[in-house]
Amino acid sequence: MEKPEFDSHLLRTALAQLDRTALRLNLEPDIHERLRYPRRALVVSVPVLMDSGKTEVFQGYRVHHSTVLGPTKGGLRYAPDVNLGEVTALAMLMSWKCALIGLPYGGAKGGVSVDPHALSRRELEHLTRRYTAEIMLFIGPDLDIPAPDLGTDEQTMAWMMDTYSMTQGKSVPGVVTGKPLIVGGSAGRREATGRGIVYAVYHAAHRLGQNLQGLKVVVQGFGNVGSVAARLLWREGCVVVGVGDVRGAIWNPHGFDVRQLEAHVAESGSVAGFPGSEPLGNAELLERPCDILVPAAVGSQLREDNADRVRATIVAEGANGPTTPEADAVLRDRGVTVIPDILANAGGVIVSYFEWVQGLQYYFWRESEIVSRLQEVMTRAFSRVWALAAKEGTDLRTAALMEGVRRVAEGYRVRGLYP
Ligand code: GLU
């Protein structure tokens, strides 16, 4: 097994964002210093008996960035390039995101360095159960609550919940969110991130004097986040002109029928080859003319070398950390409105919070209630960030980070330093 790698683009981005924000907030150096480090990080090895009969060892992580505002919350990602630095950065982003929204959580993240598509269902189940057993002391309904992220889904959460519950001798639904409905999942959780993006885009467009009808949309990534964002924006009257996934991108200046596109993806496994579309490279997709660009795939997609060719007026970050600090500066200078990840994709953790609360009370809400509460929380957060950006004469990312970091810092300040 290789040693855990700490070096990561995303960690550099997250630290650069924190340092910039600390400066703007005039943060006390001792609190700033504490915020730069995760509270605790666990590295585990996850041995799995593969279908071939051989045992393979995967490396896994769970990082709690800050526990000052409550138990920690954040997704679990399965991807080949996951490392300790990336998981730490993502945990840090969860701290700002939860604080910005006003959820009673600190930030956490987990990851296993694995290509989930290369594993059979049995192998994935064993990997998930062994990983859960290895991080058992790190998670719990009032300690740290994982959820899906890149490469994981409802089934992953069901296996985690079952593994944890078996060791407790009872069902513990509150240990994870994003579970299947039948075992305590929430109505509307699956669509929540995509739906939250639509609210954010709606408000941004509205403030810029536009409504959604006829706006041209490009979505990079067609998983749980990108496909729902594309479908709901299309339903609101947007024209979805470009989409991409790991196997390729497609373009149609007249727009796609997103329902038919989803059926094509369900059948073939990719957007590529959708009838009536022009094939594109994924890099080119980001540079095509459109009004709204939704990077909803992996991190560091908008960089110094392509940011000046982005032709959207609004970028809504569905992914975590899709824009490097250099690209951010370029987009800012060019007047592109970037709705930052910690605001744009917060719908997921907002409905995770609803799921957790429902599970703790054994009382479940209707989908219409979830949707209207999500809309209310997103609208409030958007308005706060927009107003702060206007007051400070700054961009939305800076404002969102200022609000998120300020709240976490305030928690450190009032709680003080133990001992
Ligand atoms: N993985 C999602 C995120 O990055 C959701 C986390 C959660 O629901 O806890 O926000």
Short mmCIF file of C-alpha atoms and ligand atoms in Angstrom, two decimals:
data_model
loop_
_atom_site.label_atom_id
_atom_site.label_comp_id
_atom_site.label_asym_id
_atom_site.label_seq_id
_atom_site.Cartn_x
_atom_site.Cartn_y
_atom_site.Cartn_z
CA MET A 1 0.00 0.00 0.00
CA GLU A 2 1.24 3.47 -0.84
CA LYS A 3 1.55 6.16 1.80
CA PRO A 4 -1.40 8.53 2.08
CA GLU A 5 -0.87 11.46 -0.24
CA PHE A 6 -1.61 14.90 1.18
CA ASP A 7 -0.83 17.01 -1.87
CA SER A 8 -4.00 18.04 -3.67
CA HIS A 9 -5.19 20.83 -5.95
CA LEU A 10 -8.34 21.06 -3.94
CA LEU A 11 -6.50 21.50 -0.64
CA ARG A 12 -4.42 24.29 -2.14
CA THR A 13 -7.64 25.92 -3.36
CA ALA A 14 -9.41 25.51 0.00
CA LEU A 15 -6.46 26.94 1.96
CA ALA A 16 -6.06 29.85 -0.47
CA GLN A 17 -9.77 30.63 -0.08
CA LEU A 18 -9.54 30.44 3.71
CA ASP A 19 -6.45 32.67 3.85
CA ARG A 20 -8.06 35.29 1.61
CA THR A 21 -11.23 35.22 3.66
CA ALA A 22 -9.38 35.43 6.99
CA LEU A 23 -7.64 38.54 5.72
CA ARG A 24 -10.92 40.16 4.67
CA LEU A 25 -12.54 39.26 7.98
CA ASN A 26 -9.54 40.47 9.89
CA LEU A 27 -9.60 37.15 11.75
CA GLU A 28 -7.49 36.67 14.87
CA PRO A 29 -4.36 34.73 13.83
CA ASP A 30 -4.93 32.00 16.43
CA ILE A 31 -8.42 31.21 15.16
CA HIS A 32 -7.26 31.43 11.54
CA GLU A 33 -4.51 28.95 12.35
CA ARG A 34 -6.92 26.50 13.97
CA LEU A 35 -9.24 26.67 10.94
CA ARG A 36 -6.41 25.66 8.58
CA TYR A 37 -6.18 22.18 10.13
CA PRO A 38 -8.69 19.37 10.38
CA ARG A 39 -9.69 18.49 13.94
CA ARG A 40 -8.96 14.82 13.28
CA ALA A 41 -8.26 12.59 10.31
CA LEU A 42 -8.43 8.84 10.08
CA VAL A 43 -6.59 6.78 7.45
CA VAL A 44 -7.70 3.17 7.12
CA SER A 45 -6.84 0.28 4.89
CA VAL A 46 -9.76 -1.58 3.41
CA PRO A 47 -8.94 -5.14 2.36
CA VAL A 48 -11.48 -6.71 0.01
CA LEU A 49 -11.69 -10.29 -1.21
CA MET A 50 -12.16 -9.71 -4.94
CA ASP A 51 -14.19 -11.93 -7.26
CA SER A 52 -10.88 -13.18 -8.69
CA GLY A 53 -10.09 -14.81 -5.33
CA LYS A 54 -7.28 -12.31 -4.66
CA THR A 55 -7.35 -9.81 -1.79
CA GLU A 56 -6.89 -6.16 -2.73
CA VAL A 57 -6.25 -3.38 -0.23
CA PHE A 58 -7.78 0.04 -0.80
CA GLN A 59 -6.97 3.18 1.13
CA GLY A 60 -9.79 5.01 2.91
CA TYR A 61 -10.13 8.26 4.82
CA ARG A 62 -12.56 10.11 7.08
CA VAL A 63 -11.75 13.65 8.11
CA HIS A 64 -13.56 15.83 10.65
CA HIS A 65 -12.61 19.41 9.93
CA SER A 66 -14.46 21.29 12.63
CA THR A 67 -16.77 20.12 15.39
CA VAL A 68 -17.42 23.49 16.93
CA LEU A 69 -21.00 23.97 15.67
CA GLY A 70 -22.24 20.41 16.12
CA PRO A 71 -21.70 16.86 14.93
CA THR A 72 -19.86 16.65 11.62
CA LYS A 73 -21.56 16.10 8.28
CA GLY A 74 -20.32 15.35 4.81
CA GLY A 75 -20.30 12.90 1.96
CA LEU A 76 -18.28 9.81 1.14
CA ARG A 77 -16.60 9.66 -2.25
CA TYR A 78 -15.29 6.71 -4.21
CA ALA A 79 -12.81 7.83 -6.87
CA PRO A 80 -9.39 6.62 -7.99
CA ASP A 81 -7.56 9.86 -7.19
CA VAL A 82 -9.01 10.43 -3.69
CA ASN A 83 -6.29 11.24 -1.17
CA LEU A 84 -5.99 12.66 2.32
CA GLY A 85 -5.43 16.20 1.08
CA GLU A 86 -8.53 16.16 -1.11
CA VAL A 87 -10.73 14.72 1.64
CA THR A 88 -9.40 17.34 4.07
CA ALA A 89 -10.20 20.14 1.62
CA LEU A 90 -13.70 18.80 1.06
CA ALA A 91 -14.26 18.51 4.82
CA MET A 92 -13.22 22.15 5.19
CA LEU A 93 -15.68 23.19 2.46
CA MET A 94 -18.43 21.32 4.35
CA SER A 95 -17.66 23.40 7.47
CA TRP A 96 -18.19 26.65 5.57
CA LYS A 97 -21.22 25.28 3.70
CA CYS A 98 -23.06 24.10 6.81
CA ALA A 99 -22.25 27.31 8.70
CA LEU A 100 -23.30 29.50 5.77
CA ILE A 101 -26.66 27.75 5.54
CA GLY A 102 -27.10 27.78 9.32
CA LEU A 103 -27.14 23.99 9.81
CA PRO A 104 -26.00 22.76 13.26
CA TYR A 105 -23.06 20.81 11.85
CA GLY A 106 -19.31 20.89 11.49
CA GLY A 107 -17.71 19.73 8.25
CA ALA A 108 -16.47 16.24 7.44
CA LYS A 109 -15.71 14.13 4.38
CA GLY A 110 -14.76 10.57 3.61
CA GLY A 111 -13.22 8.84 0.66
CA VAL A 112 -11.87 5.60 -0.65
CA SER A 113 -9.31 5.54 -3.41
CA VAL A 114 -11.09 3.17 -5.81
CA ASP A 115 -12.74 3.20 -9.22
CA PRO A 116 -16.26 2.06 -8.25
CA HIS A 117 -17.11 1.21 -11.88
CA ALA A 118 -14.34 -1.37 -11.95
CA LEU A 119 -15.84 -3.35 -9.02
CA SER A 120 -18.70 -5.84 -9.02
CA ARG A 121 -21.71 -5.20 -6.79
CA ARG A 122 -20.45 -7.82 -4.31
CA GLU A 123 -17.00 -6.24 -4.21
CA LEU A 124 -18.53 -2.78 -3.66
CA GLU A 125 -20.67 -4.07 -0.83
CA HIS A 126 -17.67 -5.70 0.88
CA LEU A 127 -15.59 -2.56 0.39
CA THR A 128 -18.33 -0.38 1.87
CA ARG A 129 -18.96 -2.65 4.85
CA ARG A 130 -15.28 -3.03 5.69
CA TYR A 131 -14.69 0.72 5.29
CA THR A 132 -17.64 1.39 7.62
CA ALA A 133 -16.28 -1.08 10.18
CA GLU A 134 -12.88 0.64 10.02
CA ILE A 135 -14.32 4.13 10.66
CA MET A 136 -16.95 2.87 13.14
CA LEU A 137 -15.59 4.87 16.09
CA PHE A 138 -15.55 8.01 13.97
CA ILE A 139 -19.25 8.02 12.94
CA GLY A 140 -22.63 8.05 14.70
CA PRO A 141 -25.90 10.00 14.66
CA ASP A 142 -24.59 12.60 17.10
CA LEU A 143 -20.93 12.34 16.09
CA ASP A 144 -20.46 12.32 12.31
CA ILE A 145 -23.08 11.56 9.66
CA PRO A 146 -21.89 10.48 6.18
CA ALA A 147 -23.93 10.90 2.98
CA PRO A 148 -23.45 10.17 -0.73
CA ASP A 149 -20.96 12.07 -2.85
CA LEU A 150 -19.09 11.30 -6.08
CA GLY A 151 -19.20 7.55 -6.84
CA THR A 152 -21.54 6.59 -3.97
CA ASP A 153 -25.33 6.43 -3.78
CA GLU A 154 -28.37 5.30 -1.77
CA GLN A 155 -27.24 1.68 -1.87
CA THR A 156 -23.86 2.63 -0.40
CA MET A 157 -25.67 4.41 2.43
CA ALA A 158 -27.96 1.41 3.05
CA TRP A 159 -24.90 -0.86 3.43
CA MET A 160 -23.24 1.65 5.77
CA MET A 161 -26.38 1.99 7.87
CA ASP A 162 -26.80 -1.79 8.06
CA THR A 163 -23.17 -2.38 9.03
CA TYR A 164 -23.31 0.26 11.76
CA SER A 165 -26.72 -0.94 12.98
CA MET A 166 -25.60 -4.58 13.21
CA THR A 167 -22.86 -3.63 15.65
CA GLN A 168 -25.37 -1.74 17.83
CA GLY A 169 -28.01 -4.49 17.86
CA LYS A 170 -30.67 -2.05 16.63
CA SER A 171 -31.50 0.08 13.62
CA VAL A 172 -29.72 3.41 13.68
CA PRO A 173 -31.13 5.37 10.74
CA GLY A 174 -29.53 8.65 11.86
CA VAL A 175 -25.97 7.45 11.20
CA VAL A 176 -26.14 8.28 7.48
CA THR A 177 -28.33 10.38 5.19
CA GLY A 178 -29.17 9.84 1.55
CA LYS A 179 -30.58 6.40 2.44
CA PRO A 180 -33.30 4.60 0.47
CA LEU A 181 -36.79 5.76 1.51
CA ILE A 182 -37.77 2.37 2.92
CA VAL A 183 -35.08 2.48 5.63
CA GLY A 184 -35.60 6.08 6.71
CA GLY A 185 -34.52 8.11 3.70
CA SER A 186 -36.21 11.43 2.98
CA ALA A 187 -38.52 12.27 0.14
CA GLY A 188 -36.74 14.64 -2.21
CA ARG A 189 -33.18 13.86 -1.04
CA ARG A 190 -32.07 12.38 -4.36
CA GLU A 191 -33.08 15.49 -6.32
CA ALA A 192 -32.06 17.95 -3.59
CA THR A 193 -28.67 19.10 -4.89
CA GLY A 194 -29.95 19.57 -8.45
CA ARG A 195 -33.07 21.31 -7.21
CA GLY A 196 -31.02 23.65 -5.00
CA ILE A 197 -28.93 24.60 -8.04
CA VAL A 198 -32.08 25.58 -9.90
CA TYR A 199 -33.16 27.89 -7.05
CA ALA A 200 -29.70 29.46 -6.95
CA VAL A 201 -29.65 29.97 -10.73
CA TYR A 202 -33.18 31.37 -10.67
CA HIS A 203 -32.23 33.99 -8.08
CA ALA A 204 -28.97 34.91 -9.80
CA ALA A 205 -30.69 35.31 -13.17
CA HIS A 206 -33.47 37.30 -11.54
CA ARG A 207 -30.99 39.71 -9.90
CA LEU A 208 -29.31 40.14 -13.27
CA GLY A 209 -32.67 41.08 -14.78
CA GLN A 210 -33.35 37.79 -16.57
CA ASN A 211 -35.84 35.01 -16.18
CA LEU A 212 -35.07 31.37 -16.89
CA GLN A 213 -37.16 31.02 -20.06
CA GLY A 214 -34.93 30.60 -23.08
CA LEU A 215 -31.61 30.79 -21.23
CA LYS A 216 -29.05 28.44 -22.73
CA VAL A 217 -27.57 25.91 -20.32
CA VAL A 218 -24.46 23.72 -20.44
CA VAL A 219 -24.04 21.00 -17.80
CA GLN A 220 -20.79 19.13 -17.23
CA GLY A 221 -21.49 15.86 -15.43
CA PHE A 222 -24.69 13.86 -15.78
CA GLY A 223 -24.79 12.04 -12.45
CA ASN A 224 -27.12 12.67 -9.54
CA VAL A 225 -26.39 16.41 -9.54
CA GLY A 226 -25.98 17.30 -13.22
CA SER A 227 -28.86 15.24 -14.60
CA VAL A 228 -31.38 16.61 -12.08
CA ALA A 229 -30.18 20.20 -12.59
CA ALA A 230 -30.48 19.74 -16.37
CA ARG A 231 -33.97 18.23 -16.11
CA LEU A 232 -35.35 20.85 -13.72
CA LEU A 233 -33.79 23.80 -15.59
CA TRP A 234 -35.25 22.40 -18.82
CA ARG A 235 -38.66 22.11 -17.13
CA GLU A 236 -38.34 25.77 -16.13
CA GLY A 237 -37.99 26.69 -19.80
CA CYS A 238 -34.20 26.78 -20.18
CA VAL A 239 -32.67 25.38 -23.37
CA VAL A 240 -30.13 22.69 -22.49
CA VAL A 241 -27.66 22.98 -25.35
CA GLY A 242 -24.70 20.97 -24.06
CA VAL A 243 -24.07 18.15 -21.60
CA GLY A 244 -21.10 15.93 -20.87
CA ASP A 245 -20.09 12.94 -18.79
CA VAL A 246 -16.90 10.90 -18.43
CA ARG A 247 -17.43 9.21 -21.79
CA GLY A 248 -17.92 12.40 -23.82
CA ALA A 249 -19.98 15.50 -24.39
CA ILE A 250 -22.76 16.41 -26.79
CA TRP A 251 -24.07 19.64 -28.26
CA ASN A 252 -27.29 20.78 -29.91
CA PRO A 253 -27.87 24.53 -30.35
CA HIS A 254 -31.64 23.93 -30.43
CA GLY A 255 -31.60 22.14 -27.09
CA PHE A 256 -32.20 18.58 -25.93
CA ASP A 257 -35.34 16.90 -24.75
CA VAL A 258 -33.84 16.08 -21.34
CA ARG A 259 -36.38 13.32 -20.60
CA GLN A 260 -35.34 11.50 -23.77
CA LEU A 261 -31.70 12.13 -22.95
CA GLU A 262 -32.17 10.55 -19.51
CA ALA A 263 -33.78 7.51 -21.15
CA HIS A 264 -30.78 7.27 -23.50
CA VAL A 265 -28.38 7.43 -20.54
CA ALA A 266 -30.38 4.79 -18.64
CA GLU A 267 -30.05 2.48 -21.64
CA SER A 268 -26.51 3.18 -22.86
CA GLY A 269 -24.77 4.44 -19.71
CA SER A 270 -23.67 7.74 -21.27
CA VAL A 271 -24.92 10.92 -22.92
CA ALA A 272 -22.56 10.15 -25.82
CA GLY A 273 -24.28 9.08 -29.02
CA PHE A 274 -27.61 10.76 -28.24
CA PRO A 275 -29.44 11.00 -31.59
CA GLY A 276 -29.34 14.44 -33.21
CA SER A 277 -26.38 15.69 -31.20
CA GLU A 278 -22.92 16.82 -32.20
CA PRO A 279 -20.12 15.05 -30.27
CA LEU A 280 -17.71 17.30 -28.39
CA GLY A 281 -14.69 16.96 -26.13
CA ASN A 282 -15.34 17.65 -22.44
CA ALA A 283 -12.85 20.54 -22.46
CA GLU A 284 -14.62 22.15 -25.43
CA LEU A 285 -17.99 21.83 -23.71
CA LEU A 286 -16.92 24.33 -21.05
CA GLU A 287 -16.01 26.89 -23.71
CA ARG A 288 -19.19 26.80 -25.78
CA PRO A 289 -21.46 29.88 -25.75
CA CYS A 290 -24.28 29.68 -23.19
CA ASP A 291 -25.93 31.72 -20.46
CA ILE A 292 -25.54 29.25 -17.60
CA LEU A 293 -22.68 26.82 -17.09
CA VAL A 294 -23.11 24.14 -14.43
CA PRO A 295 -19.87 22.26 -13.70
CA ALA A 296 -21.29 19.25 -11.85
CA ALA A 297 -18.55 16.67 -12.33
CA VAL A 298 -15.19 16.72 -10.56
CA GLY A 299 -12.92 19.41 -9.08
CA SER A 300 -10.52 21.84 -10.82
CA GLN A 301 -12.32 21.96 -14.19
CA LEU A 302 -12.16 25.74 -14.64
CA ARG A 303 -8.50 26.68 -14.54
CA GLU A 304 -6.17 29.49 -15.52
CA ASP A 305 -5.75 27.93 -18.98
CA ASN A 306 -9.45 27.86 -19.93
CA ALA A 307 -11.25 30.43 -17.72
CA ASP A 308 -10.81 33.24 -20.26
CA ARG A 309 -12.65 31.14 -22.84
CA VAL A 310 -15.73 30.46 -20.67
CA ARG A 311 -18.61 32.23 -22.42
CA ALA A 312 -21.36 31.84 -19.81
CA THR A 313 -22.69 34.78 -17.80
CA ILE A 314 -23.56 32.62 -14.78
CA VAL A 315 -21.49 29.68 -13.48
CA ALA A 316 -23.34 27.57 -10.90
CA GLU A 317 -20.93 25.21 -9.16
CA GLY A 318 -22.68 21.86 -8.78
CA ALA A 319 -19.39 20.11 -8.02
CA ASN A 320 -17.21 20.92 -5.02
CA GLY A 321 -14.18 23.00 -5.97
CA PRO A 322 -14.63 23.03 -9.77
CA THR A 323 -12.86 26.42 -10.10
CA THR A 324 -9.23 27.05 -9.18
CA PRO A 325 -8.36 30.36 -7.44
CA GLU A 326 -6.58 31.55 -10.61
CA ALA A 327 -9.65 30.84 -12.75
CA ASP A 328 -11.83 32.47 -10.13
CA ALA A 329 -9.86 35.71 -10.48
CA VAL A 330 -10.16 35.58 -14.27
CA LEU A 331 -13.94 35.01 -14.12
CA ARG A 332 -14.31 37.77 -11.54
CA ASP A 333 -12.42 40.24 -13.72
CA ARG A 334 -14.52 39.30 -16.72
CA GLY A 335 -17.75 39.95 -14.79
CA VAL A 336 -18.98 36.34 -14.81
CA THR A 337 -21.35 35.68 -11.89
CA VAL A 338 -20.04 32.57 -10.14
CA ILE A 339 -22.45 31.00 -7.65
CA PRO A 340 -19.94 29.22 -5.41
CA ASP A 341 -20.16 25.52 -4.52
CA ILE A 342 -20.88 26.12 -0.83
CA LEU A 343 -24.05 27.97 -1.86
CA ALA A 344 -25.02 26.46 -5.23
CA ASN A 345 -24.79 22.79 -4.21
CA ALA A 346 -25.98 23.18 -0.61
CA GLY A 347 -29.38 21.66 -1.43
CA GLY A 348 -27.95 18.19 -0.81
CA VAL A 349 -26.82 18.78 2.73
CA ILE A 350 -29.93 20.85 3.49
CA VAL A 351 -32.22 17.90 2.71
CA SER A 352 -29.71 15.60 4.47
CA TYR A 353 -30.36 17.71 7.53
CA PHE A 354 -34.12 17.30 7.03
CA GLU A 355 -33.60 13.54 6.70
CA TRP A 356 -31.54 13.40 9.89
CA VAL A 357 -34.11 15.42 11.84
CA GLN A 358 -36.97 13.26 10.52
CA GLY A 359 -35.05 10.09 11.42
CA LEU A 360 -34.29 11.26 14.95
CA GLN A 361 -37.99 11.99 15.50
CA TYR A 362 -39.36 8.98 13.57
CA TYR A 363 -41.74 11.43 11.91
CA PHE A 364 -41.58 11.95 8.16
CA TRP A 365 -42.66 14.90 6.03
CA ARG A 366 -44.34 14.93 2.64
CA GLU A 367 -42.25 15.68 -0.44
CA SER A 368 -44.06 18.99 -0.97
CA GLU A 369 -43.00 20.05 2.53
CA ILE A 370 -39.37 19.12 1.84
CA VAL A 371 -39.38 21.02 -1.44
CA SER A 372 -40.89 24.18 0.01
CA ARG A 373 -38.54 24.15 3.03
CA LEU A 374 -35.56 23.59 0.72
CA GLN A 375 -36.67 26.50 -1.42
CA GLU A 376 -37.05 28.71 1.64
CA VAL A 377 -33.59 27.84 3.04
CA MET A 378 -31.86 28.27 -0.35
CA THR A 379 -33.63 31.57 -0.99
CA ARG A 380 -32.66 32.93 2.41
CA ALA A 381 -29.03 31.87 2.00
CA PHE A 382 -28.85 33.31 -1.52
CA SER A 383 -30.30 36.65 -0.43
CA ARG A 384 -27.88 36.90 2.48
CA VAL A 385 -24.88 36.19 0.27
CA TRP A 386 -26.08 38.56 -2.46
CA ALA A 387 -26.64 41.36 0.05
CA LEU A 388 -23.25 40.82 1.69
CA ALA A 389 -21.51 40.80 -1.71
CA ALA A 390 -23.20 44.11 -2.57
CA LYS A 391 -22.34 45.63 0.81
CA GLU A 392 -18.69 44.54 0.62
CA GLY A 393 -18.40 45.31 -3.10
CA THR A 394 -17.20 41.79 -3.76
CA ASP A 395 -18.12 38.60 -5.60
CA LEU A 396 -20.48 35.87 -4.38
CA ARG A 397 -17.72 33.39 -3.46
CA THR A 398 -15.93 35.89 -1.27
CA ALA A 399 -19.21 36.84 0.39
CA ALA A 400 -20.30 33.21 0.92
CA LEU A 401 -16.92 32.30 2.40
CA MET A 402 -16.94 35.39 4.61
CA GLU A 403 -20.31 34.37 6.02
CA GLY A 404 -19.41 30.67 6.44
CA VAL A 405 -15.95 31.23 7.92
CA ARG A 406 -17.18 34.06 10.14
CA ARG A 407 -19.78 31.80 11.76
CA VAL A 408 -17.33 28.94 12.37
CA ALA A 409 -14.79 31.42 13.77
CA GLU A 410 -17.47 32.84 16.06
CA GLY A 411 -18.05 29.31 17.38
CA TYR A 412 -14.33 28.94 18.16
CA ARG A 413 -14.31 32.37 19.79
CA VAL A 414 -17.22 31.75 22.17
CA ARG A 415 -16.19 28.19 23.02
CA GLY A 416 -12.56 29.14 23.61
CA LEU A 417 -9.51 26.89 23.52
CA TYR A 418 -9.52 23.73 25.64
CA PRO A 419 -7.96 23.20 28.17
N1 GLU B 1 -21.85 15.29 -0.60
C1 GLU B 1 -22.76 16.38 -0.52
C2 GLU B 1 -22.01 17.71 -0.40
O1 GLU B 1 -20.87 17.81 -0.78
C3 GLU B 1 -23.81 16.19 0.57
C4 GLU B 1 -23.27 16.04 1.95
C5 GLU B 1 -24.33 15.64 2.96
O2 GLU B 1 -25.49 15.54 2.58
O3 GLU B 1 -23.97 15.43 4.10
O4 GLU B 1 -22.54 18.70 0.02
#
